mmCIF file of C-alpha atoms in Angstrom:
data_model
loop_
_atom_site.group_PDB
_atom_site.id
_atom_site.type_symbol
_atom_site.label_atom_id
_atom_site.label_comp_id
_atom_site.label_asym_id
_atom_site.label_seq_id
_atom_site.Cartn_x
_atom_site.Cartn_y
_atom_site.Cartn_z
ATOM 1 C CA MET A 1499 55.805 2.786 -23.249
ATOM 2 C CA SER A 1500 53.641 2.164 -26.330
ATOM 3 C CA ARG A 1501 50.588 4.290 -27.019
ATOM 4 C CA ILE A 1502 48.340 1.319 -26.217
ATOM 5 C CA GLY A 1503 50.165 0.822 -22.919
ATOM 6 C CA ILE A 1504 49.719 4.486 -22.043
ATOM 7 C CA LEU A 1505 45.994 4.337 -22.808
ATOM 8 C CA VAL A 1506 45.537 1.178 -20.755
ATOM 9 C CA SER A 1507 47.436 2.683 -17.818
ATOM 10 C CA ALA A 1508 45.331 5.822 -17.973
ATOM 11 C CA ALA A 1509 42.146 3.778 -18.016
ATOM 12 C CA VAL A 1510 43.267 1.729 -15.003
ATOM 13 C CA LEU A 1511 44.254 4.890 -13.134
ATOM 14 C CA GLY A 1512 40.913 6.502 -13.967
ATOM 15 C CA LEU A 1513 39.066 3.415 -12.725
ATOM 16 C CA ALA A 1514 41.026 3.503 -9.480
ATOM 17 C CA PHE A 1515 40.138 7.151 -8.904
ATOM 18 C CA SER A 1516 36.491 6.432 -9.773
ATOM 19 C CA THR A 1517 36.364 3.473 -7.386
ATOM 20 C CA ALA A 1518 37.955 5.501 -4.596
ATOM 21 C CA ALA A 1519 35.525 8.378 -5.146
ATOM 22 C CA THR A 1520 32.559 5.981 -5.116
ATOM 23 C CA ALA A 1521 33.770 4.375 -1.887
ATOM 24 C CA ALA A 1522 34.251 7.790 -0.281
ATOM 25 C CA ALA A 1523 30.758 8.884 -1.330
ATOM 26 C CA GLU A 1524 29.235 5.688 0.084
ATOM 27 C CA THR A 1525 31.118 6.128 3.360
ATOM 28 C CA GLU A 1526 29.814 9.681 3.651
ATOM 29 C CA VAL A 1527 26.141 8.933 2.949
ATOM 30 C CA ARG A 1528 26.283 5.843 5.159
ATOM 31 C CA ALA A 1529 27.577 8.003 8.027
ATOM 32 C CA GLN A 1530 24.731 10.451 7.426
ATOM 33 C CA PHE A 1531 22.177 7.655 7.559
ATOM 34 C CA ILE A 1532 23.647 6.192 10.751
ATOM 35 C CA ALA A 1533 23.414 9.663 12.302
ATOM 36 C CA ILE A 1534 19.698 9.717 11.405
ATOM 37 C CA LEU A 1535 19.192 6.360 13.156
ATOM 38 C CA ASP A 1536 21.164 7.560 16.178
ATOM 39 C CA GLY A 1537 18.767 10.484 16.418
ATOM 40 C CA LEU A 1538 15.729 8.196 16.245
ATOM 41 C CA ASN A 1539 17.208 6.026 19.003
ATOM 42 C CA ARG A 1540 17.411 9.159 21.135
ATOM 43 C CA ASN A 1541 13.752 9.944 20.291
ATOM 44 C CA SER A 1542 14.797 12.850 18.082
ATOM 45 C CA PHE A 1543 13.269 13.205 14.620
ATOM 46 C CA ASP A 1544 15.276 16.289 13.680
ATOM 47 C CA ARG A 1545 17.767 14.590 11.333
ATOM 48 C CA PHE A 1546 15.064 12.309 9.939
ATOM 49 C CA HIS A 1547 12.833 15.257 9.039
ATOM 50 C CA ARG A 1548 15.722 17.185 7.486
ATOM 51 C CA ALA A 1549 16.695 14.186 5.373
ATOM 52 C CA THR A 1550 13.182 13.374 4.136
ATOM 53 C CA ASP A 1551 12.477 14.643 0.628
ATOM 54 C CA ASP A 1552 9.088 16.176 1.416
ATOM 55 C CA ASP A 1553 8.237 17.079 -2.179
ATOM 56 C CA ALA A 1554 8.992 13.594 -3.507
ATOM 57 C CA LEU A 1555 7.113 11.944 -0.653
ATOM 58 C CA LYS A 1556 4.065 14.192 -1.012
ATOM 59 C CA ALA A 1557 3.964 13.497 -4.739
ATOM 60 C CA ARG A 1558 3.861 9.771 -4.052
ATOM 61 C CA ILE A 1559 1.255 10.081 -1.292
ATOM 62 C CA PHE A 1560 -1.094 12.181 -3.404
ATOM 63 C CA ALA A 1561 -0.527 10.303 -6.682
ATOM 64 C CA GLY A 1562 -3.238 8.001 -7.995
ATOM 65 C CA ARG A 1563 -5.742 8.661 -5.221
ATOM 66 C CA VAL A 1564 -8.290 11.360 -4.451
ATOM 67 C CA ILE A 1565 -7.587 13.128 -1.164
ATOM 68 C CA GLU A 1566 -9.996 15.853 -0.146
ATOM 69 C CA GLN A 1567 -8.648 19.395 -0.250
ATOM 70 C CA ASP A 1568 -9.187 20.034 3.465
ATOM 71 C CA VAL A 1569 -7.096 16.974 4.284
ATOM 72 C CA ARG A 1570 -4.395 17.925 1.758
ATOM 73 C CA ARG A 1571 -4.222 21.435 3.166
ATOM 74 C CA SER A 1572 -3.990 20.229 6.762
ATOM 75 C CA VAL A 1573 -1.250 17.717 5.936
ATOM 76 C CA SER A 1574 0.771 20.167 3.856
ATOM 77 C CA GLN A 1575 0.688 22.774 6.619
ATOM 78 C CA ASP A 1576 2.301 20.409 9.115
ATOM 79 C CA PHE A 1577 3.828 17.659 7.003
ATOM 80 C CA ASP A 1578 6.597 16.796 9.468
ATOM 81 C CA LYS A 1579 4.106 16.183 12.268
ATOM 82 C CA THR A 1580 1.984 13.946 10.013
ATOM 83 C CA ILE A 1581 4.996 11.883 8.956
ATOM 84 C CA GLU A 1582 6.207 11.538 12.532
ATOM 85 C CA SER A 1583 2.778 10.457 13.793
ATOM 86 C CA LEU A 1584 2.378 7.809 11.082
ATOM 87 C CA PHE A 1585 5.974 6.643 11.554
ATOM 88 C CA VAL A 1586 5.672 6.169 15.329
ATOM 89 C CA GLY A 1587 2.287 4.498 15.004
ATOM 90 C CA SER A 1588 3.619 1.912 12.547
ATOM 91 C CA PHE A 1589 5.554 -0.210 15.065
ATOM 92 C CA PRO A 1590 4.384 -3.152 17.162
ATOM 93 C CA GLU A 1591 3.421 -2.348 20.740
ATOM 94 C CA SER A 1592 6.425 -2.291 23.042
ATOM 95 C CA LYS A 1593 7.101 -1.909 26.750
ATOM 96 C CA THR A 1594 10.510 -0.437 25.947
ATOM 97 C CA ASP A 1595 11.842 2.017 23.383
ATOM 98 C CA VAL A 1596 11.860 0.652 19.837
ATOM 99 C CA LEU A 1597 15.522 0.726 18.793
ATOM 100 C CA ALA A 1598 16.886 0.877 15.245
ATOM 101 C CA THR A 1599 19.817 -1.131 13.893
ATOM 102 C CA LEU A 1600 21.238 -0.805 10.386
ATOM 103 C CA VAL A 1601 21.527 -4.304 8.901
ATOM 104 C CA ASP A 1602 22.335 -3.474 5.274
ATOM 105 C CA PHE A 1603 23.427 -0.450 3.256
ATOM 106 C CA GLN A 1604 24.033 -0.336 -0.478
ATOM 107 C CA TRP A 1605 24.950 2.649 -2.616
ATOM 108 C CA ARG A 1606 25.432 3.050 -6.338
ATOM 109 C CA GLY A 1607 25.977 6.357 -8.085
ATOM 110 C CA ASN A 1608 23.520 8.789 -6.512
ATOM 111 C CA GLU A 1609 21.018 6.235 -5.215
ATOM 112 C CA GLY A 1610 20.955 3.647 -2.462
ATOM 113 C CA ARG A 1611 18.973 1.333 -0.232
ATOM 114 C CA ALA A 1612 19.195 0.736 3.502
ATOM 115 C CA VAL A 1613 17.544 -2.013 5.542
ATOM 116 C CA VAL A 1614 16.845 -1.163 9.176
ATOM 117 C CA ARG A 1615 15.618 -3.492 11.922
ATOM 118 C CA TYR A 1616 13.495 -1.938 14.663
ATOM 119 C CA ALA A 1617 13.416 -4.051 17.827
ATOM 120 C CA ALA A 1618 10.478 -3.852 20.238
ATOM 121 C CA SER A 1619 10.041 -5.755 23.492
ATOM 122 C CA GLY A 1620 9.173 -9.448 23.475
ATOM 123 C CA TYR A 1621 11.312 -10.297 20.429
ATOM 124 C CA ARG A 1622 9.042 -8.382 18.091
ATOM 125 C CA TYR A 1623 10.534 -6.601 15.123
ATOM 126 C CA SER A 1624 9.787 -4.304 12.249
ATOM 127 C CA TYR A 1625 11.925 -3.817 9.157
ATOM 128 C CA HIS A 1626 12.108 -0.798 6.888
ATOM 129 C CA ALA A 1627 13.789 -0.816 3.476
ATOM 130 C CA TYR A 1628 14.624 2.830 2.710
ATOM 131 C CA GLU A 1629 14.900 4.276 -0.785
ATOM 132 C CA LEU A 1630 17.718 6.835 -0.688
ATOM 133 C CA ALA A 1631 19.158 9.455 -3.017
ATOM 134 C CA ALA A 1632 21.904 12.067 -2.954
ATOM 135 C CA LYS A 1633 21.087 15.733 -3.309
ATOM 136 C CA PRO A 1634 23.552 18.319 -4.654
ATOM 137 C CA GLY A 1635 26.505 18.623 -2.308
ATOM 138 C CA GLY A 1636 26.289 14.988 -1.266
ATOM 139 C CA ARG A 1637 23.471 15.446 1.268
ATOM 140 C CA LEU A 1638 21.503 12.248 1.865
ATOM 141 C CA SER A 1639 17.795 12.218 1.082
ATOM 142 C CA ILE A 1640 15.111 9.712 2.162
ATOM 143 C CA VAL A 1641 12.649 9.325 -0.711
ATOM 144 C CA ASP A 1642 10.320 6.598 0.644
ATOM 145 C CA TRP A 1643 10.453 3.253 2.420
ATOM 146 C CA ILE A 1644 8.795 -0.162 2.586
ATOM 147 C CA ASP A 1645 7.415 -1.005 6.022
ATOM 148 C CA TYR A 1646 7.486 -4.771 6.592
ATOM 149 C CA TYR A 1647 5.308 -4.570 9.706
ATOM 150 C CA GLN A 1648 2.471 -2.480 8.312
ATOM 151 C CA GLY A 1649 2.845 -4.400 5.067
ATOM 152 C CA ASN A 1650 3.025 -1.476 2.663
ATOM 153 C CA ARG A 1651 5.165 1.232 1.153
ATOM 154 C CA PHE A 1652 5.009 4.224 3.495
ATOM 155 C CA SER A 1653 3.674 6.617 0.860
ATOM 156 C CA ASP A 1654 0.838 4.197 0.065
ATOM 157 C CA GLU A 1655 0.050 3.644 3.728
ATOM 158 C CA ALA A 1656 -0.010 7.403 4.302
ATOM 159 C CA GLY A 1657 -2.275 7.835 1.276
ATOM 160 C CA ILE A 1658 -4.732 5.275 2.656
ATOM 161 C CA ALA A 1659 -4.700 7.052 6.025
ATOM 162 C CA LEU A 1660 -5.480 10.395 4.367
ATOM 163 C CA VAL A 1661 -8.338 8.962 2.326
ATOM 164 C CA THR A 1662 -9.673 7.353 5.515
ATOM 165 C CA ALA A 1663 -9.631 10.736 7.272
ATOM 166 C CA MET A 1664 -12.345 11.973 4.899
ATOM 167 C CA PRO A 1665 -13.644 9.050 2.799
ATOM 168 C CA SER A 1666 -15.803 10.799 0.216
ATOM 169 C CA LYS A 1667 -17.164 8.698 -2.642
ATOM 170 C CA PRO A 1668 -14.499 9.880 -5.148
ATOM 171 C CA ALA A 1669 -11.738 9.278 -2.576
ATOM 172 C CA THR A 1670 -13.034 5.811 -1.732
ATOM 173 C CA ARG A 1671 -13.397 4.917 -5.408
ATOM 174 C CA SER A 1672 -9.766 5.891 -6.068
ATOM 175 C CA LEU A 1673 -8.617 3.763 -3.152
ATOM 176 C CA LEU A 1674 -10.358 0.536 -4.129
ATOM 177 C CA LYS A 1675 -8.760 0.388 -7.585
ATOM 178 C CA SER A 1676 -11.203 -2.329 -8.572
ATOM 179 C CA SER A 1677 -13.038 -2.561 -11.857
ATOM 180 C CA SER A 1678 -16.081 -0.288 -11.898
ATOM 181 C CA PRO A 1679 -17.377 -0.576 -8.308
ATOM 182 C CA SER A 1680 -21.080 0.201 -8.033
ATOM 183 C CA ASP A 1681 -22.448 3.178 -6.104
ATOM 184 C CA ALA A 1682 -23.709 0.771 -3.450
ATOM 185 C CA GLN A 1683 -20.248 -0.760 -3.062
ATOM 186 C CA ILE A 1684 -18.648 2.666 -2.823
ATOM 187 C CA PHE A 1685 -21.127 3.699 -0.127
ATOM 188 C CA GLN A 1686 -20.420 0.546 1.896
ATOM 189 C CA ALA A 1687 -16.669 0.957 1.542
ATOM 190 C CA SER A 1688 -16.905 4.627 2.583
ATOM 191 C CA GLU A 1689 -18.820 3.660 5.713
ATOM 192 C CA LEU A 1690 -16.217 0.979 6.422
ATOM 193 C CA LEU A 1691 -13.419 3.551 6.170
ATOM 194 C CA LYS A 1692 -15.271 5.823 8.591
ATOM 195 C CA ALA A 1693 -15.335 2.949 11.095
ATOM 196 C CA VAL A 1694 -11.572 2.560 10.567
ATOM 197 C CA ARG A 1695 -11.069 6.278 11.121
ATOM 198 C CA ASP A 1696 -13.154 6.172 14.313
ATOM 199 C CA GLU A 1697 -11.492 2.918 15.463
ATOM 200 C CA ASN A 1698 -14.968 1.442 15.927
ATOM 201 C CA SER A 1699 -14.436 -2.324 15.751
ATOM 202 C CA ALA A 1700 -18.099 -3.283 16.221
ATOM 203 C CA ARG A 1701 -19.180 -0.983 13.390
ATOM 204 C CA PHE A 1702 -16.291 -2.190 11.201
ATOM 205 C CA PHE A 1703 -17.272 -5.851 11.510
ATOM 206 C CA GLN A 1704 -20.963 -5.059 11.081
ATOM 207 C CA ILE A 1705 -20.282 -3.333 7.755
ATOM 208 C CA HIS A 1706 -17.554 -5.730 6.636
ATOM 209 C CA ASP A 1707 -19.671 -8.842 7.130
ATOM 210 C CA GLY A 1708 -22.322 -7.357 4.874
ATOM 211 C CA LEU A 1709 -19.942 -6.651 1.986
ATOM 212 C CA ASP A 1710 -20.083 -8.805 -1.110
ATOM 213 C CA ASP A 1711 -17.326 -11.337 -1.763
ATOM 214 C CA ALA A 1712 -15.443 -9.151 -4.256
ATOM 215 C CA LEU A 1713 -15.145 -6.236 -1.827
ATOM 216 C CA GLN A 1714 -14.095 -8.456 1.080
ATOM 217 C CA LYS A 1715 -11.269 -9.809 -1.072
ATOM 218 C CA ASN A 1716 -10.095 -6.377 -2.217
ATOM 219 C CA GLY A 1717 -6.459 -5.932 -1.154
ATOM 220 C CA VAL A 1718 -7.031 -2.704 0.796
ATOM 221 C CA ILE A 1719 -10.030 -4.106 2.655
ATOM 222 C CA ALA A 1720 -8.281 -7.435 3.312
ATOM 223 C CA ARG A 1721 -5.418 -5.571 4.999
ATOM 224 C CA LEU A 1722 -7.815 -3.524 7.134
ATOM 225 C CA TYR A 1723 -9.716 -6.679 8.081
ATOM 226 C CA LEU A 1724 -6.505 -8.312 9.290
ATOM 227 C CA ASP A 1725 -5.779 -5.309 11.521
ATOM 228 C CA PHE A 1726 -9.206 -5.376 13.148
ATOM 229 C CA ALA A 1727 -9.250 -9.171 13.401
ATOM 230 C CA MET A 1728 -5.888 -9.115 15.199
ATOM 231 C CA ARG A 1729 -7.173 -6.475 17.610
ATOM 232 C CA SER A 1730 -10.245 -8.580 18.364
ATOM 233 C CA ARG A 1731 -8.096 -11.709 19.015
ATOM 234 C CA ASP A 1732 -10.805 -13.692 17.234
ATOM 235 C CA ARG A 1733 -8.868 -16.600 15.743
ATOM 236 C CA ALA A 1734 -11.601 -17.522 13.290
ATOM 237 C CA ARG A 1735 -11.598 -13.991 11.893
ATOM 238 C CA ILE A 1736 -7.788 -13.895 11.810
ATOM 239 C CA ALA A 1737 -7.684 -17.188 9.900
ATOM 240 C CA THR A 1738 -10.136 -15.780 7.351
ATOM 241 C CA ALA A 1739 -8.133 -12.559 7.114
ATOM 242 C CA GLU A 1740 -4.920 -14.532 6.538
ATOM 243 C CA GLU A 1741 -6.534 -16.543 3.739
ATOM 244 C CA ARG A 1742 -7.820 -13.423 1.970
ATOM 245 C CA LEU A 1743 -4.576 -11.531 2.433
ATOM 246 C CA LEU A 1744 -2.434 -14.319 1.007
ATOM 247 C CA ALA A 1745 -4.849 -14.645 -1.919
ATOM 248 C CA ALA A 1746 -4.625 -10.891 -2.595
ATOM 249 C CA PHE A 1747 -0.833 -10.782 -2.153
ATOM 250 C CA PRO A 1748 0.494 -14.263 -3.043
ATOM 251 C CA ASN A 1749 4.088 -15.049 -2.018
ATOM 252 C CA ASP A 1750 4.395 -11.546 -0.569
ATOM 253 C CA ALA A 1751 6.627 -11.029 2.469
ATOM 254 C CA LEU A 1752 5.059 -7.708 3.465
ATOM 255 C CA HIS A 1753 2.659 -9.165 6.036
ATOM 256 C CA THR A 1754 4.988 -11.731 7.623
ATOM 257 C CA LEU A 1755 5.588 -9.963 10.916
ATOM 258 C CA LYS A 1756 1.916 -9.367 11.671
ATOM 259 C CA LEU A 1757 0.991 -12.936 10.740
ATOM 260 C CA LEU A 1758 3.664 -14.251 13.123
ATOM 261 C CA ASP A 1759 1.454 -12.968 15.946
ATOM 262 C CA PHE A 1760 -1.118 -15.476 14.670
ATOM 263 C CA TYR A 1761 1.095 -18.352 13.551
ATOM 264 C CA LEU A 1762 3.112 -18.762 16.739
ATOM 265 C CA PRO A 1763 0.266 -18.795 19.338
ATOM 266 C CA THR A 1764 -1.677 -21.224 17.121
ATOM 267 C CA ARG A 1765 1.385 -23.476 16.701
ATOM 268 C CA GLN A 1766 1.585 -23.064 12.942
ATOM 269 C CA TYR A 1767 5.366 -23.262 13.111
ATOM 270 C CA GLU A 1768 6.066 -24.358 9.541
ATOM 271 C CA LYS A 1769 4.028 -21.435 8.237
ATOM 272 C CA ALA A 1770 6.021 -19.109 10.483
ATOM 273 C CA ILE A 1771 9.363 -20.498 9.285
ATOM 274 C CA SER A 1772 8.347 -20.274 5.615
ATOM 275 C CA ALA A 1773 7.026 -16.733 6.008
ATOM 276 C CA LEU A 1774 10.268 -15.638 7.687
ATOM 277 C CA ALA A 1775 12.260 -17.179 4.844
ATOM 278 C CA ARG A 1776 10.263 -15.084 2.347
ATOM 279 C CA LEU A 1777 10.922 -11.991 4.453
ATOM 280 C CA GLN A 1778 14.659 -12.691 4.530
ATOM 281 C CA GLN A 1779 14.670 -13.120 0.767
ATOM 282 C CA ALA A 1780 12.723 -9.879 0.251
ATOM 283 C CA LEU A 1781 15.144 -7.948 2.457
ATOM 284 C CA GLY A 1782 18.092 -9.399 0.558
ATOM 285 C CA VAL A 1783 20.233 -9.846 3.654
ATOM 286 C CA THR A 1784 20.853 -12.614 6.191
ATOM 287 C CA ASP A 1785 19.513 -11.099 9.393
ATOM 288 C CA GLY A 1786 20.276 -12.526 12.824
ATOM 289 C CA ALA A 1787 16.900 -11.702 14.347
ATOM 290 C CA ILE A 1788 15.001 -13.487 11.577
ATOM 291 C CA GLY A 1789 17.192 -16.569 11.989
ATOM 292 C CA SER A 1790 16.598 -16.480 15.738
ATOM 293 C CA LEU A 1791 12.831 -16.328 15.233
ATOM 294 C CA GLN A 1792 13.044 -19.271 12.857
ATOM 295 C CA SER A 1793 15.086 -21.204 15.420
ATOM 296 C CA MET A 1794 12.491 -20.487 18.127
ATOM 297 C CA ALA A 1795 9.704 -21.746 15.853
ATOM 298 C CA ALA A 1796 11.659 -24.894 14.964
ATOM 299 C CA LEU A 1797 12.432 -25.501 18.639
ATOM 300 C CA ALA A 1798 8.756 -25.162 19.534
ATOM 301 C CA ALA A 1799 7.963 -27.643 16.761
ATOM 302 C CA GLY A 1800 10.472 -30.091 18.300
ATOM 303 C CA ASP A 1801 12.899 -30.053 15.350
ATOM 304 C CA LEU A 1802 16.163 -29.579 17.264
ATOM 305 C CA GLU A 1803 18.406 -30.081 14.242
ATOM 306 C CA GLN A 1804 16.667 -27.407 12.211
ATOM 307 C CA ALA A 1805 16.467 -25.115 15.242
ATOM 308 C CA GLU A 1806 20.232 -25.286 15.821
ATOM 309 C CA ALA A 1807 20.956 -24.735 12.127
ATOM 310 C CA PHE A 1808 18.870 -21.541 12.144
ATOM 311 C CA ALA A 1809 20.458 -20.310 15.387
ATOM 312 C CA ALA A 1810 23.977 -21.057 14.152
ATOM 313 C CA GLU A 1811 23.270 -19.148 10.945
ATOM 314 C CA ALA A 1812 21.905 -16.238 12.986
ATOM 315 C CA THR A 1813 24.941 -15.975 15.281
ATOM 316 C CA GLY A 1814 27.284 -16.432 12.320
ATOM 317 C CA ALA A 1815 25.622 -13.612 10.403
ATOM 318 C CA GLU A 1816 25.298 -11.302 13.404
ATOM 319 C CA PRO A 1817 27.458 -12.403 16.366
ATOM 320 C CA THR A 1818 26.729 -9.167 18.246
ATOM 321 C CA LEU A 1819 22.980 -9.907 18.421
ATOM 322 C CA GLU A 1820 22.203 -11.275 21.871
ATOM 323 C CA VAL A 1821 18.988 -13.117 21.024
ATOM 324 C CA GLY A 1822 20.839 -15.542 18.747
ATOM 325 C CA TRP A 1823 23.039 -16.770 21.602
ATOM 326 C CA TRP A 1824 20.010 -17.237 23.863
ATOM 327 C CA SER A 1825 18.484 -19.368 21.125
ATOM 328 C CA LEU A 1826 21.631 -21.488 20.889
ATOM 329 C CA LEU A 1827 21.782 -21.875 24.677
ATOM 330 C CA ARG A 1828 18.192 -23.122 24.873
ATOM 331 C CA ILE A 1829 18.439 -25.404 21.849
ATOM 332 C CA ARG A 1830 21.703 -27.014 22.899
ATOM 333 C CA THR A 1831 20.479 -27.478 26.461
ATOM 334 C CA ARG A 1832 17.321 -29.140 25.146
ATOM 335 C CA ALA A 1833 19.413 -31.394 22.884
ATOM 336 C CA GLY A 1834 21.727 -32.420 25.716
ATOM 337 C CA ASP A 1835 24.734 -30.752 24.070
ATOM 338 C CA VAL A 1836 26.338 -29.546 27.290
ATOM 339 C CA ALA A 1837 29.602 -28.383 25.681
ATOM 340 C CA GLY A 1838 27.688 -26.375 23.085
ATOM 341 C CA ALA A 1839 25.419 -24.887 25.746
ATOM 342 C CA ILE A 1840 28.456 -23.848 27.780
ATOM 343 C CA GLU A 1841 29.920 -22.148 24.690
ATOM 344 C CA ALA A 1842 26.711 -20.118 24.256
ATOM 345 C CA ALA A 1843 26.600 -19.305 27.982
ATOM 346 C CA ALA A 1844 30.182 -18.048 27.839
ATOM 347 C CA ARG A 1845 29.325 -15.706 24.958
ATOM 348 C CA LEU A 1846 26.317 -14.372 26.864
ATOM 349 C CA GLU A 1847 28.481 -13.673 29.903
ATOM 350 C CA ASP A 1848 31.552 -12.322 28.128
ATOM 351 C CA ASP A 1849 29.892 -10.264 25.402
ATOM 352 C CA PHE A 1850 26.590 -9.230 26.961
ATOM 353 C CA GLY A 1851 27.305 -9.059 30.697
ATOM 354 C CA HIS A 1852 24.981 -11.808 31.941
ATOM 355 C CA SER A 1853 25.731 -13.978 34.958
ATOM 356 C CA LEU A 1854 24.504 -17.499 34.255
ATOM 357 C CA ASP A 1855 25.139 -19.061 37.634
ATOM 358 C CA PRO A 1856 23.186 -22.122 38.875
ATOM 359 C CA GLU A 1857 20.691 -19.943 40.742
ATOM 360 C CA THR A 1858 19.904 -17.947 37.594
ATOM 361 C CA LEU A 1859 19.572 -21.066 35.464
ATOM 362 C CA GLY A 1860 17.339 -22.655 38.102
ATOM 363 C CA LYS A 1861 14.730 -19.938 37.571
ATOM 364 C CA ASP A 1862 14.302 -20.939 33.919
ATOM 365 C CA ARG A 1863 12.365 -24.151 33.360
ATOM 366 C CA PHE A 1864 14.202 -24.810 30.102
ATOM 367 C CA LEU A 1865 17.714 -24.112 31.379
ATOM 368 C CA LYS A 1866 17.613 -25.458 34.929
ATOM 369 C CA VAL A 1867 18.656 -28.925 33.738
ATOM 370 C CA LEU A 1868 22.024 -27.433 32.741
ATOM 371 C CA ALA A 1869 22.672 -26.273 36.304
ATOM 372 C CA GLY A 1870 23.212 -29.848 37.505
ATOM 373 C CA GLU A 1871 25.581 -30.959 34.744
ATOM 374 C CA PRO A 1872 29.141 -31.736 36.009
ATOM 375 C CA ALA A 1873 30.747 -30.108 32.960
ATOM 376 C CA TYR A 1874 28.758 -26.920 33.544
ATOM 377 C CA LEU A 1875 29.675 -26.862 37.263
ATOM 378 C CA GLU A 1876 33.338 -27.326 36.386
ATOM 379 C CA TRP A 1877 33.136 -24.461 33.878
ATOM 380 C CA ARG A 1878 31.318 -22.317 36.417
ATOM 381 C CA ALA A 1879 34.026 -22.935 39.022
ATOM 382 C CA SER A 1880 36.754 -22.022 36.524
ATOM 383 C CA ARG A 1881 35.275 -18.538 36.053
ATOM 384 C CA ARG A 1882 35.434 -17.484 39.694
#
């Protein structure tokens, strides 16, 4: 073999070993991350706490904002408890346990990213995009994460919470990040943060409505206003909050999931579908739950063709996600596609253990029409 041939062979062999080592490292850190999620699904934060890089996270939380020493000291003394409290409080309300599912994992060198879907009751979801790193020895470390329900990076959200705990004038000034706020503006904003801390909605709105236009449109205040407007269920306030938030964060997917709670009840289906598309793009993965939500919005808008396309994409991307098959069953039944509805019903029975007999279908005002179809009855009889 020529010298060139030997060198080429060595390079190819080295690349093969490198590729194999990279794949092995990714498999190992992925398994570690799945174990963390398994712990969370059992209501155990032990693995999560051990994986979190406390020093890196603290540095991000404290950076660029003034947090009073008493608050810093209290947080540092029981950092795990603070993280756990903020983490649990970040999800939508749920009548059942909020369960985590890994939907994407990417690893390169010593760094990676994982996207996790958290499912609450009532088809409500949160998504976290975790920033990961490898410590010496191959141990996985969680550096930070973006929370697509709260609409912020966790370290920034934690920083805001700590400033709010004791909103002195210097702390408030550091939080606003606006150009030269006046002393009067700082005082008003500090009082507003105290109302947030005390969860005093009446006081919050009283102060907020007296703020000047520039402060009301500040990104931090716009986010807080959305939270309180949603709690009040005042649609006029929510509409104003949405307008300010989208102006402060144009084309941003961070607030999609909260705004869905406004778009869907007010029948703003196109806005919901567009916002979900931005979320999917931001996550960088085709997610079955997002497609199912889009299909539900399109179905409610009466666009059966678009609704089925979204549902088909959802079940194709994630065939093990039950909600996608329910979407297909409802859409196809509504469209009069009996054969397609039967296909979806079969998947729900075979893969998810449901029994879709005529009595069960008859209890659902959208599906009861299927119960009288001859093709459905023939299929039902064949499964006895």
